[in-house]
Short mmCIF file of C-alpha atoms and ligand atoms in Angstrom, two decimals:
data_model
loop_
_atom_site.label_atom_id
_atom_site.label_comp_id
_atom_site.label_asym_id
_atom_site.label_seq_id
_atom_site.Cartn_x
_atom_site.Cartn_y
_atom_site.Cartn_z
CA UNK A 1 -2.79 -25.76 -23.46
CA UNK A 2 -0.70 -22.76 -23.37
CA UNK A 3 -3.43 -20.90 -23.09
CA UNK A 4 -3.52 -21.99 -19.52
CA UNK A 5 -0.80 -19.92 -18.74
CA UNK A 6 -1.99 -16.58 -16.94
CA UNK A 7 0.33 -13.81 -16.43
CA UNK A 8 -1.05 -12.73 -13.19
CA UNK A 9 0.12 -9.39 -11.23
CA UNK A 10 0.39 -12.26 -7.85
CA UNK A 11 -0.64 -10.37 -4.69
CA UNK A 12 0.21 -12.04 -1.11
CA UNK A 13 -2.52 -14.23 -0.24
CA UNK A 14 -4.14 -17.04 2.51
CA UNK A 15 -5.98 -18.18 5.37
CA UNK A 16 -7.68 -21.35 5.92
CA UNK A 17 -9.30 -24.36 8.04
CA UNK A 18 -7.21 -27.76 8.11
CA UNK A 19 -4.33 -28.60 6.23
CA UNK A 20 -2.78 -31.87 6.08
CA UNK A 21 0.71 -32.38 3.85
CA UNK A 22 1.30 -35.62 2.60
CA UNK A 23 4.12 -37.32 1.05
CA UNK A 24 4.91 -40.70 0.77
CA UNK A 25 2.96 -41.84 2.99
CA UNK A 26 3.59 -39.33 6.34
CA UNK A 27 0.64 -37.51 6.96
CA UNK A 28 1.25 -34.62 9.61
CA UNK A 29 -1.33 -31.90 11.01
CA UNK A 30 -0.96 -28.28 9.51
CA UNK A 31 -3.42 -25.57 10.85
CA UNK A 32 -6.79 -24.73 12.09
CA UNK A 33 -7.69 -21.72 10.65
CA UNK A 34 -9.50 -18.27 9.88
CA UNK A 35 -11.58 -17.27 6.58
CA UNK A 36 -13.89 -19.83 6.62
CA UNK A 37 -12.77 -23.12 4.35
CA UNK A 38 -9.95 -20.78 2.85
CA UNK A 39 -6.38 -23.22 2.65
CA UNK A 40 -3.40 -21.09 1.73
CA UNK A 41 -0.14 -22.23 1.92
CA UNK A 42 3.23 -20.00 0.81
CA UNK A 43 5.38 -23.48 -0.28
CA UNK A 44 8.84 -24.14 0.96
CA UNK A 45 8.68 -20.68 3.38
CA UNK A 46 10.89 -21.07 6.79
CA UNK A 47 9.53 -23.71 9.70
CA UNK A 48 6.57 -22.65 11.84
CA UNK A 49 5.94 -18.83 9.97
CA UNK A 50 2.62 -17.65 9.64
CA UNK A 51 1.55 -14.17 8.36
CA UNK A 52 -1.25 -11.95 7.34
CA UNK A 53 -1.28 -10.65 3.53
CA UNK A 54 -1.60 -6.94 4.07
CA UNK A 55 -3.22 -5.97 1.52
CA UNK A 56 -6.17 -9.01 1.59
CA UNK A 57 -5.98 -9.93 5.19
CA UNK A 58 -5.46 -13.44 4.34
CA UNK A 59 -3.84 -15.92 6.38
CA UNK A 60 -1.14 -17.45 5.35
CA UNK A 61 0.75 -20.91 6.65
CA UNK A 62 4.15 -22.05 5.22
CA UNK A 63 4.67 -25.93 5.07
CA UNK A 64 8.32 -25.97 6.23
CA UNK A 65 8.07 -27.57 9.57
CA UNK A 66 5.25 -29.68 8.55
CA UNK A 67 7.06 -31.98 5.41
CA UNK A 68 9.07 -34.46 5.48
CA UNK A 69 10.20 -34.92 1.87
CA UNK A 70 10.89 -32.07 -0.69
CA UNK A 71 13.56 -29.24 0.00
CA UNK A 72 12.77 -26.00 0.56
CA UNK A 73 14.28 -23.23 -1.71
CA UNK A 74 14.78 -19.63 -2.15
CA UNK A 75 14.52 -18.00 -5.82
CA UNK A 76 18.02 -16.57 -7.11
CA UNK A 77 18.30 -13.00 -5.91
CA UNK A 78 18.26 -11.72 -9.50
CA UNK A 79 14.76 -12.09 -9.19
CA UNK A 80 14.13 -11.57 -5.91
CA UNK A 81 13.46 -8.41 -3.49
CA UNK A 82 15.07 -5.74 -3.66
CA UNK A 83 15.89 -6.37 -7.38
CA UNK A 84 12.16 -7.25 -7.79
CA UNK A 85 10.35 -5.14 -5.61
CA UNK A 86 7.03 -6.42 -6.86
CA UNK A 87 7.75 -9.74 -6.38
CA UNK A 88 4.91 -11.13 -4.32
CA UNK A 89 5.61 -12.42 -0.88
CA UNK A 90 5.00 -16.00 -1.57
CA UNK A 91 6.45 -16.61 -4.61
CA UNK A 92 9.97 -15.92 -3.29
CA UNK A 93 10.85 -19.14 -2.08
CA UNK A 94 9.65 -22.94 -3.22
CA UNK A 95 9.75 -26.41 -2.40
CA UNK A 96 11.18 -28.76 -4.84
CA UNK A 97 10.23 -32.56 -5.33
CA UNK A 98 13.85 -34.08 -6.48
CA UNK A 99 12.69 -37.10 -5.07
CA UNK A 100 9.66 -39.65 -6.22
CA UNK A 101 7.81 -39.17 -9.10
CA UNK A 102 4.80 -38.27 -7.87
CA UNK A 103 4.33 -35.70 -4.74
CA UNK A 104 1.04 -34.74 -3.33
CA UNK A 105 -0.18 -31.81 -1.24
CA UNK A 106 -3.46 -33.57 1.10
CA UNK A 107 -5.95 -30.75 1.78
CA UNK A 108 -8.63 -31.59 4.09
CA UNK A 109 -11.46 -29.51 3.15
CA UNK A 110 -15.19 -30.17 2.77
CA UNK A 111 -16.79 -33.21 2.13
CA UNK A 112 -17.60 -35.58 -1.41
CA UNK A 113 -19.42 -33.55 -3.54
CA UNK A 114 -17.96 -29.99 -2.27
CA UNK A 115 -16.32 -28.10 -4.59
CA UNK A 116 -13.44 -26.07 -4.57
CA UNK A 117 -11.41 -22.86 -6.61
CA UNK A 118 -7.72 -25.02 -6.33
CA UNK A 119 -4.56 -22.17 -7.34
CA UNK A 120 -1.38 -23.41 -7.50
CA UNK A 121 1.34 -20.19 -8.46
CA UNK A 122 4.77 -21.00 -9.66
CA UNK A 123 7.73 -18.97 -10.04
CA UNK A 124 11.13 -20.59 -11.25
CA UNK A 125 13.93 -18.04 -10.32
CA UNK A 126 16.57 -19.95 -11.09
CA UNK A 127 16.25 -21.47 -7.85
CA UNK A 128 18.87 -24.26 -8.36
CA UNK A 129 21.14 -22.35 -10.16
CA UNK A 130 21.11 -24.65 -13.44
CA UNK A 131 18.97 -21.99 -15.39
CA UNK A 132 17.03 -24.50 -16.57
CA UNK A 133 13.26 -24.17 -16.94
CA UNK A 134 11.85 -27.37 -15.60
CA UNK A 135 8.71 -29.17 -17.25
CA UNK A 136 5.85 -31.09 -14.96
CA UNK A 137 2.53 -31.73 -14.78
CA UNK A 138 -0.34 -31.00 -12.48
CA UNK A 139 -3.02 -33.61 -11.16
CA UNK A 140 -6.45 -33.17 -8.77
CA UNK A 141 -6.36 -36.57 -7.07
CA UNK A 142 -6.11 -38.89 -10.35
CA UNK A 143 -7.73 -37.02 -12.76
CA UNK A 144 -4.68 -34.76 -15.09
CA UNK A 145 -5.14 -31.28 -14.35
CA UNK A 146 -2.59 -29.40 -16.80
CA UNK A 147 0.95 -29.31 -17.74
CA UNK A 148 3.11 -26.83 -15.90
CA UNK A 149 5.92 -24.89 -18.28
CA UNK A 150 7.88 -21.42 -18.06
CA UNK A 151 8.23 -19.24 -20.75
CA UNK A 152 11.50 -17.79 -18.47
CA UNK A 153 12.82 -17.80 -15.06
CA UNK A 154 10.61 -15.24 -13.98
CA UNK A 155 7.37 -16.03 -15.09
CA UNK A 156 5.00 -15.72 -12.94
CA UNK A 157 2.18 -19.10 -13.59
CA UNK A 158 -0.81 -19.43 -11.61
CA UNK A 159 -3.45 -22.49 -12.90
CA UNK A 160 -6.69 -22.51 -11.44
CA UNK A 161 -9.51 -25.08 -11.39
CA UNK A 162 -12.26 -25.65 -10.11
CA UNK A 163 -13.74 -29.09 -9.11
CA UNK A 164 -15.74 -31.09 -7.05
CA UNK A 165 -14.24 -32.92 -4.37
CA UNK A 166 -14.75 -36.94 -4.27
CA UNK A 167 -14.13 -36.87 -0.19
CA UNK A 168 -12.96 -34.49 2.64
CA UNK A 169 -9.29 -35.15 1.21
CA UNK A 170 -8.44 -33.62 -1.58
CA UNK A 171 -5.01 -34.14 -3.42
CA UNK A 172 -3.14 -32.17 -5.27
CA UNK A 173 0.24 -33.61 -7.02
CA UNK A 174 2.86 -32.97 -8.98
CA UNK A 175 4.46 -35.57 -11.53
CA UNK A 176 8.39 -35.49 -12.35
CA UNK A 177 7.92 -36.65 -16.38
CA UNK A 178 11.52 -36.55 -16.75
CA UNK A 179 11.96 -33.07 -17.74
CA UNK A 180 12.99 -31.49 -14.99
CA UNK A 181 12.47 -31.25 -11.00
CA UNK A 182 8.65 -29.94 -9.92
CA UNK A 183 8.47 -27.70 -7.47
CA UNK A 184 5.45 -25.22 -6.32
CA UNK A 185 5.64 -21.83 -4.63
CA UNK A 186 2.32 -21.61 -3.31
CA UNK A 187 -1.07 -23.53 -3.25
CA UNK A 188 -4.25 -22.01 -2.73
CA UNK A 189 -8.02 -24.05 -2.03
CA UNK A 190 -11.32 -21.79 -2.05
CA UNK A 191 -14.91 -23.00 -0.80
CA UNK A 192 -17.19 -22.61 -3.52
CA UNK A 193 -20.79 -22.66 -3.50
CA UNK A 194 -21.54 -25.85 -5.04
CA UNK A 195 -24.96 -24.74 -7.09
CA UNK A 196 -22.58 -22.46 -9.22
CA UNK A 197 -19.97 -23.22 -11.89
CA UNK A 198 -22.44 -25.84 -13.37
CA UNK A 199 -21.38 -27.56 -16.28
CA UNK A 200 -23.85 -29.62 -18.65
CA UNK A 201 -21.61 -32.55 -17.13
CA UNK A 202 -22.79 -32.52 -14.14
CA UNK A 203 -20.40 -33.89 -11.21
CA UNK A 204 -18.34 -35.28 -13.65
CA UNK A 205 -16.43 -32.44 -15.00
CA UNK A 206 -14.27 -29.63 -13.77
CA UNK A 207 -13.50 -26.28 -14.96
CA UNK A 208 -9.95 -25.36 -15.57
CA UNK A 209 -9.49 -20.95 -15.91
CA UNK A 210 -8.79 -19.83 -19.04
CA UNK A 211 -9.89 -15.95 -18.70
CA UNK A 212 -11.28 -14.01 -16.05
CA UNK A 213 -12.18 -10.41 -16.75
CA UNK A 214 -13.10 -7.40 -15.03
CA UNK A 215 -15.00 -5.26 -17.98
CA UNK A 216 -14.96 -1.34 -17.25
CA UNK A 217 -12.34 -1.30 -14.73
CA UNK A 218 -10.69 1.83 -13.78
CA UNK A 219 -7.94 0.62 -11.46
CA UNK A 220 -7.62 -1.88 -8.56
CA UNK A 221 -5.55 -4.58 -7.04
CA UNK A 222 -7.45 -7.70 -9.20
CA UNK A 223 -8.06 -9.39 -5.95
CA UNK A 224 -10.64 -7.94 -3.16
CA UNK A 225 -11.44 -8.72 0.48
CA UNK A 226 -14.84 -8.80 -0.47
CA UNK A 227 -14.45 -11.57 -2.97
CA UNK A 228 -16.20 -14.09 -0.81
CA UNK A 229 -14.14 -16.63 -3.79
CA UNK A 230 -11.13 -14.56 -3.24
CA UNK A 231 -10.69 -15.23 -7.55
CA UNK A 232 -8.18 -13.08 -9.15
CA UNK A 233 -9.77 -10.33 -11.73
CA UNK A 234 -7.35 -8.60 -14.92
CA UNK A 235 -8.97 -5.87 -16.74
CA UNK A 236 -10.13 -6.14 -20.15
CA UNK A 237 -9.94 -2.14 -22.03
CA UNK A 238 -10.87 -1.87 -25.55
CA UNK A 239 -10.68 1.51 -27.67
CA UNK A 240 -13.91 1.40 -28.94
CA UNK A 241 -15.46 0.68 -25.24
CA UNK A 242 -16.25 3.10 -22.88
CA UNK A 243 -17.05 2.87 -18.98
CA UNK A 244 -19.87 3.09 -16.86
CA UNK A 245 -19.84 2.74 -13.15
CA UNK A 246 -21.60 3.33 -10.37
CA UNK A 247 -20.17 4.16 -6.37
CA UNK A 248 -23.52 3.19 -5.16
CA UNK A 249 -24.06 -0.80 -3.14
CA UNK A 250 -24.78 -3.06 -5.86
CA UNK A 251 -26.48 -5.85 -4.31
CA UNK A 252 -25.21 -9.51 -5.09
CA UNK A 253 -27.44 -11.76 -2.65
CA UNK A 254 -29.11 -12.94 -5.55
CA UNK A 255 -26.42 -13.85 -6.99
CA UNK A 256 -24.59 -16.86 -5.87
CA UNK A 257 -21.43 -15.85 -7.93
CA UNK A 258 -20.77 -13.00 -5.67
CA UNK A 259 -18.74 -11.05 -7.41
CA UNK A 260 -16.64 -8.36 -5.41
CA UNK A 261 -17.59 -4.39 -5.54
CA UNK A 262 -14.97 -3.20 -7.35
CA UNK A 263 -15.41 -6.22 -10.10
CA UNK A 264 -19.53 -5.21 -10.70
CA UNK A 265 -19.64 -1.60 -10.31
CA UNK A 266 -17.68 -1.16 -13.46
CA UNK A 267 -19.43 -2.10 -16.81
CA UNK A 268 -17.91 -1.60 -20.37
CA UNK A 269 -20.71 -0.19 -23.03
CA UNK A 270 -19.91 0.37 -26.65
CA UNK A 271 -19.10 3.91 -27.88
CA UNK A 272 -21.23 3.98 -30.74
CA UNK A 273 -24.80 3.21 -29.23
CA UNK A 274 -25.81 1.13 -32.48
CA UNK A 275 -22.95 -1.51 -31.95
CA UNK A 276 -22.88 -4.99 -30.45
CA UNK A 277 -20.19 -5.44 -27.38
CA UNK A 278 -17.74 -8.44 -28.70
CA UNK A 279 -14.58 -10.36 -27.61
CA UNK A 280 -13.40 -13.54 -28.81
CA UNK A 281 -10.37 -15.95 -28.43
CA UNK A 282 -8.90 -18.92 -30.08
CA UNK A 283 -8.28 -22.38 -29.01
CA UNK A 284 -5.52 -24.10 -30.45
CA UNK A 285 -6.73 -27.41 -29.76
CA UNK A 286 -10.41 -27.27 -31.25
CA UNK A 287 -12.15 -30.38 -29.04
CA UNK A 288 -11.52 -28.26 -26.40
CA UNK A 289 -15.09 -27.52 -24.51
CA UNK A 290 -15.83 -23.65 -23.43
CA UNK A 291 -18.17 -22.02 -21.20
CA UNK A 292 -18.70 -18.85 -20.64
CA UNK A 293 -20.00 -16.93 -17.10
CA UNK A 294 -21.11 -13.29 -18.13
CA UNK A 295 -21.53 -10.55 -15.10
CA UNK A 296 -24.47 -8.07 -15.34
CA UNK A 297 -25.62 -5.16 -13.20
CA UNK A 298 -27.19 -1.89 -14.28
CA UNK A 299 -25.20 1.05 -13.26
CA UNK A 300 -26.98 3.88 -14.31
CA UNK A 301 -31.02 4.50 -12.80
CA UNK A 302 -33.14 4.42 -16.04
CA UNK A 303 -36.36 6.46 -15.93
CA UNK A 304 -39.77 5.10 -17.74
CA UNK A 305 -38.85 5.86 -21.56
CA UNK A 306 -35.32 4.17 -21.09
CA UNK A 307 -34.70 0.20 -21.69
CA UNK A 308 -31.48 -1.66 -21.70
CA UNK A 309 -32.34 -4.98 -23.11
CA UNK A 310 -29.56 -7.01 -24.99
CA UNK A 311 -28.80 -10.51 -26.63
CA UNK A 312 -25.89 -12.88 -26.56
CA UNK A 313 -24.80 -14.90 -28.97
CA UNK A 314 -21.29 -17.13 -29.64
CA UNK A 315 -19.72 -17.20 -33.54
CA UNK A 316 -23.43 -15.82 -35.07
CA UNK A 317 -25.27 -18.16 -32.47
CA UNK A 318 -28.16 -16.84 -30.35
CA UNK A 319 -26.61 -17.95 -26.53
CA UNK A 320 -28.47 -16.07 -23.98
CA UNK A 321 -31.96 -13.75 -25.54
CA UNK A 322 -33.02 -10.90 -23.35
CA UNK A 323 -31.27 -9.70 -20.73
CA UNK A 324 -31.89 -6.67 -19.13
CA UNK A 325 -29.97 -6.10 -16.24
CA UNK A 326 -31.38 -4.96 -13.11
CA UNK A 327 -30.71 -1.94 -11.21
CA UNK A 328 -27.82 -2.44 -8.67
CA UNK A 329 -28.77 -6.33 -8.37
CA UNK A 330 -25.96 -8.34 -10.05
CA UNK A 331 -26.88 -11.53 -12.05
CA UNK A 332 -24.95 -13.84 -13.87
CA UNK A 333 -25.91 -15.71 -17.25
CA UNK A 334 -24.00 -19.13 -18.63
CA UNK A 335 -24.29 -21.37 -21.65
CA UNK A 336 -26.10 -24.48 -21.05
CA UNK A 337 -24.33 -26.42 -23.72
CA UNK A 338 -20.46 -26.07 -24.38
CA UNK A 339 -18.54 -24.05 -26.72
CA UNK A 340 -16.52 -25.79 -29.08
CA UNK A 341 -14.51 -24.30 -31.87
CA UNK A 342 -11.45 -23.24 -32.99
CA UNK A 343 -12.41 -19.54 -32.98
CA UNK A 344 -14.82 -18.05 -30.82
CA UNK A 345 -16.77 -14.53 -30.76
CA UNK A 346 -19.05 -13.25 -28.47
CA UNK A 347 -21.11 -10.86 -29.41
CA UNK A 348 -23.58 -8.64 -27.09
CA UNK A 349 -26.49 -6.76 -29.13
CA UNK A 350 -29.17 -4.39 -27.90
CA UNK A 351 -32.87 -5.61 -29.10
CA UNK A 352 -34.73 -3.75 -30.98
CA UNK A 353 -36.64 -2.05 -28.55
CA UNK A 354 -33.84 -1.71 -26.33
CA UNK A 355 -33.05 2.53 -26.04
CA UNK A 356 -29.95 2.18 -25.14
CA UNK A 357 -26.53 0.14 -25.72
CA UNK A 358 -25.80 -3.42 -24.21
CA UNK A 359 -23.31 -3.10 -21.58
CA UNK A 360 -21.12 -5.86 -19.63
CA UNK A 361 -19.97 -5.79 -15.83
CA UNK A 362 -17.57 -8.76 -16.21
CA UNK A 363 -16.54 -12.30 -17.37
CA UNK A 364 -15.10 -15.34 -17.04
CA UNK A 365 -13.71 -18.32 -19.48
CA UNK A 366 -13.38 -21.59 -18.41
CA UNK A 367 -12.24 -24.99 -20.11
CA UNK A 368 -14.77 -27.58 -19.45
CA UNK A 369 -12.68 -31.28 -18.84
CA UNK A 370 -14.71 -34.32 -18.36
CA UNK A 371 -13.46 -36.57 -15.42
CA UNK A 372 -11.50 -39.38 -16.60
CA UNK A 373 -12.32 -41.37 -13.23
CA UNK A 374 -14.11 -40.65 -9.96
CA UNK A 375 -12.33 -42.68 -7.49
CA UNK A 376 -12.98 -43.56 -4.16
CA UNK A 377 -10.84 -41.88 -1.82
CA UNK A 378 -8.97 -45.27 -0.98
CA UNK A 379 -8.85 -45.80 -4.54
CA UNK A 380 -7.77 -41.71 -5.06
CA UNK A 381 -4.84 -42.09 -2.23
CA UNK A 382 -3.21 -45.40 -3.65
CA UNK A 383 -2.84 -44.17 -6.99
CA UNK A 384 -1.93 -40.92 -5.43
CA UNK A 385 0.35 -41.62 -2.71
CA UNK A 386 1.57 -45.21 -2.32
CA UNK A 387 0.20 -45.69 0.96
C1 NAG B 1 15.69 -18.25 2.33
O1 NAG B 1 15.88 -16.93 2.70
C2 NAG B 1 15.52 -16.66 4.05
C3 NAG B 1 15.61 -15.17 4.28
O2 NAG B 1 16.83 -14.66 3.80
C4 NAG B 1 16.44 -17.46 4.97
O3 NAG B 1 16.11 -17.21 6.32
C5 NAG B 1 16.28 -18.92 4.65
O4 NAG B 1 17.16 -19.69 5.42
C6 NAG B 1 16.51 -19.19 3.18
N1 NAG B 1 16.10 -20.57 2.90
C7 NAG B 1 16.86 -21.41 2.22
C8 NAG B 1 16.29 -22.78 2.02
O5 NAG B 1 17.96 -21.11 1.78
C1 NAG B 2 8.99 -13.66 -19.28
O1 NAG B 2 7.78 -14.17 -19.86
C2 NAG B 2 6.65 -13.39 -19.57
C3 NAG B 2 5.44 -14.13 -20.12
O2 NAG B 2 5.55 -14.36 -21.48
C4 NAG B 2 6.81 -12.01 -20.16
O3 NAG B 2 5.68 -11.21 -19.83
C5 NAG B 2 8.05 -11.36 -19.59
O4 NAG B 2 8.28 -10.13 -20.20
C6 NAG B 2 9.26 -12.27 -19.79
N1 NAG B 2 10.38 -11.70 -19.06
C7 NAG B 2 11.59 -11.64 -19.58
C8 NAG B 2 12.65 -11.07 -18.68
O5 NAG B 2 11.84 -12.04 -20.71
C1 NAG B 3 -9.55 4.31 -9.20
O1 NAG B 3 -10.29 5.03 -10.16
C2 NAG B 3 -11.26 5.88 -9.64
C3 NAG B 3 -12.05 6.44 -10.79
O2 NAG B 3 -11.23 6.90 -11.82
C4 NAG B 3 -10.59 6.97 -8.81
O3 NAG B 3 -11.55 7.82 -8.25
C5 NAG B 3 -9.79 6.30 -7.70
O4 NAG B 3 -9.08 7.28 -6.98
C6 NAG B 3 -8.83 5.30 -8.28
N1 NAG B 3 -8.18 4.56 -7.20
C7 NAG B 3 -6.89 4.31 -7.20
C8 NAG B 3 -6.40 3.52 -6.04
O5 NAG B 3 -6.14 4.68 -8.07
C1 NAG B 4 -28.14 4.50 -34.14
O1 NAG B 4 -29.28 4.03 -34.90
C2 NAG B 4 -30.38 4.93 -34.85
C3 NAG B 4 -31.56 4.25 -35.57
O2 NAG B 4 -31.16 3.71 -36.78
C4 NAG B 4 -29.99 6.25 -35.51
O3 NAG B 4 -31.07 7.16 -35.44
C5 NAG B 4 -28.80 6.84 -34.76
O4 NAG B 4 -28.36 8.01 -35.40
C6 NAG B 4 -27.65 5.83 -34.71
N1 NAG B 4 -26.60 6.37 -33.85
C7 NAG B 4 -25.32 6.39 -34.22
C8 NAG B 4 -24.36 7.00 -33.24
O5 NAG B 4 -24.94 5.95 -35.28
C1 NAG B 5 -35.39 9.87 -19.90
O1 NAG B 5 -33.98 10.04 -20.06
C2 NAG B 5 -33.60 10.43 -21.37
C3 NAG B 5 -32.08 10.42 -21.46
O2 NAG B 5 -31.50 11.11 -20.40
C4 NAG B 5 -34.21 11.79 -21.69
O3 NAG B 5 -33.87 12.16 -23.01
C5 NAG B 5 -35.72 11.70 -21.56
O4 NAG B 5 -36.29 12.98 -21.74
C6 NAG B 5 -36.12 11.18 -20.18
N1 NAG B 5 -37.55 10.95 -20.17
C7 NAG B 5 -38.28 11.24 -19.11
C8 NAG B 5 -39.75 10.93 -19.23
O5 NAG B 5 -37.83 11.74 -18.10
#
């Protein structure tokens, strides 16, 4: 699942409500915290250190004083400020996991049936000095959650999923597979509001990121204070797009994906009027399950002779039939069944009576994985932990 592997420009981030580290078996109190439900933790940073990200205002909390297993680490200075001035705060130092082959993070956050945006970033800089890019994997209490490998030493790798939690403790471990030592450099748990993200699946899926778009964009950091998810957005330009935006409040209370201002107010629209607005991707493992979450809001005030009315289909597929988006109101439109092929194009086409072109505010791709188990939590911390 290389395709799992963002690139992401890594601001600072955090802030949170109760953290508790575990590992094997010694279970010690974090922090109370700030930005409602937010858990942020900058891995292997000095004992007792909290700080505020300037540039989102979240809180962050280091776990140094709080573990008692893993060893905290600084990245080589080759990659490190001032040779990398853009390095992002947290990712310049680590813990590592030489010991036991399975380590887990405990968040306390919500309760069964919450879910929750889980990031965990990564960033290798030659750390140990053996220049040797390790190989792990990732797991959400039992269930696999994705493999964890550098393309070099100073990747950055951030995974995100999204899933529903099975109690208030949620686990998040990494497994030694013999490849090399794990090690995290900062893990990141969001509250999400659980009547969005569905899945066909129900409760028994969760949605790893594959692609999350801002359409249109001009500029900006990727990640906004307003983001009530606090989700990381990359542009998406093509030549034969062109932008539309608006400066006016777009308003996204009917809209339980929230999307931040910056994210909505842009929208991509085709530069010939007659065509369709497409982008596709390929999976290189074709069972894999797709779905899609497309962001709408009209940016321009139509008068009485002017309709923006559009269709959406996947691979030739009608998907979604007759949208048209609503004046500063932002909505959001999913498949209802998953998307499964090796090639995938979606394609957004003004009706016929539609006056003018389709246009598209932002998106996101997710991999759909069916639970292999829902434990109970006793169930979730012996496999986990060794209790
Ligand atoms: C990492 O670097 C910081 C700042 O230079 C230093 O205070 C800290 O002791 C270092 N940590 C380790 C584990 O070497
Ligand atoms: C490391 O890999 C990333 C991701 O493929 C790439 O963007 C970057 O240019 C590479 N850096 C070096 C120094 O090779
Ligand atoms: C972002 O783009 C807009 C529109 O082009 C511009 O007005 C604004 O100054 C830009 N902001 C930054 C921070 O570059
Ligand atoms: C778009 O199609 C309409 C109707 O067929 C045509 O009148 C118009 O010239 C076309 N516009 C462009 C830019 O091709
Ligand atoms: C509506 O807007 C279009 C495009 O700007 C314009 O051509 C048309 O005359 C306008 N119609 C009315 C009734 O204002």
């Amino acid at each position: 699942m290389a395709h799992l592997i963002l690139d992401p420009v890594m601001t600072n981030s955090t802030g949170f409500i109760l953290l508790l580290v575990f590992l094997f078996g010694v279970t010690i109190l974090v922090h109370a915290q700030q930005q409602t439900g937010f858990i942020s933790i900058d891995c292997g940073g000095p004992e007792n250190f909290e700080y505020t990200d300037e540039d989102t205002k979240i809180k962050y909390v280091t776990d140094g004083s709080y573990i008692q297993t893993g060893v905290n680490k600084n990245i080589s200075s080759d990659y490190a400020y001032p040779k990398n001035p853009n390095l992002p705060y947290p990712l310049s130092d680590l813990r590592s996991f030489p010991h036991g082959n399975r380590n887990c993070y405990r968040l306390i956050a919500g309760t069964k049936g919450s879910l929750h945006l889980i990031r965990a970033s990564f960033l290798y800089g030659n750390y140990d000095g053996e220049n040797k890019l390790p190989e792990f994997d990732l797991y959400v209490g039992v269930n696999f959650w994705s493999s964890v490998k550098f393309k070099n030493a100073s990747e950055q790798v951030a995974l995100e999923t999204i899933s529903m939690a099975t109690s208030e403790e949620t686990n998040v471990c990494l497994v030694n597979k013999g490849k090399g030592i794990p090690f995290i450099s900062a893990l990141e748990l969001r509250p999400i509001d659980n009547s969005i993200y569905k899945t066909e699946f129900g409760d028994s899926a969760s949605l790893l990121l594959f692609k999350r778009w801002d359409i249109g964009s001009f500029n900006g950091s990727g990640r906004y204070q307003d983001d009530v998810y606090d989700r990381i957005w990359f542009p998406l330009k093509s030549s034969s797009w062109k932008s539309i935006s608006t400066s006016s409040k777009i308003d996204v209370s009917g809209d339980g994906y929230k999307p931040p201002f910056e994210v909505i107010r842009n929208a991509a629209t085709p530069r010939n009027e007659n065509d369709s607005l497409e982008f596709s991707w390929i999976s290189d493992d074709r069972n894999l399950k797709f779905n899609v979450y497309l962001y709408f809001a009209e940016v321009e005030k139509l008068n009485k002779t002017q309709l923006r009315e559009f269709d959406v289909s996947w691979n030739g597929s009608p998907l979604i039939k007759s949208i048209i988006p609503r004046y500063l109101q932002a909505t959001t439109v999913f498949n209802s069944k998953s998307l499964v092929a090796n090639e995938h194009r979606i394609s957004i086409q003004k009706t016929e009576d539609s006056t003018l072109p389709p246009i598209l505010n932002a998106v996101e791709i997710y991999v759909v994985r069916q639970l292999d188990a829902l434990p109970t939590s006793e169930e979730d911390g012996m496999t986990c932990c060794n209790i």
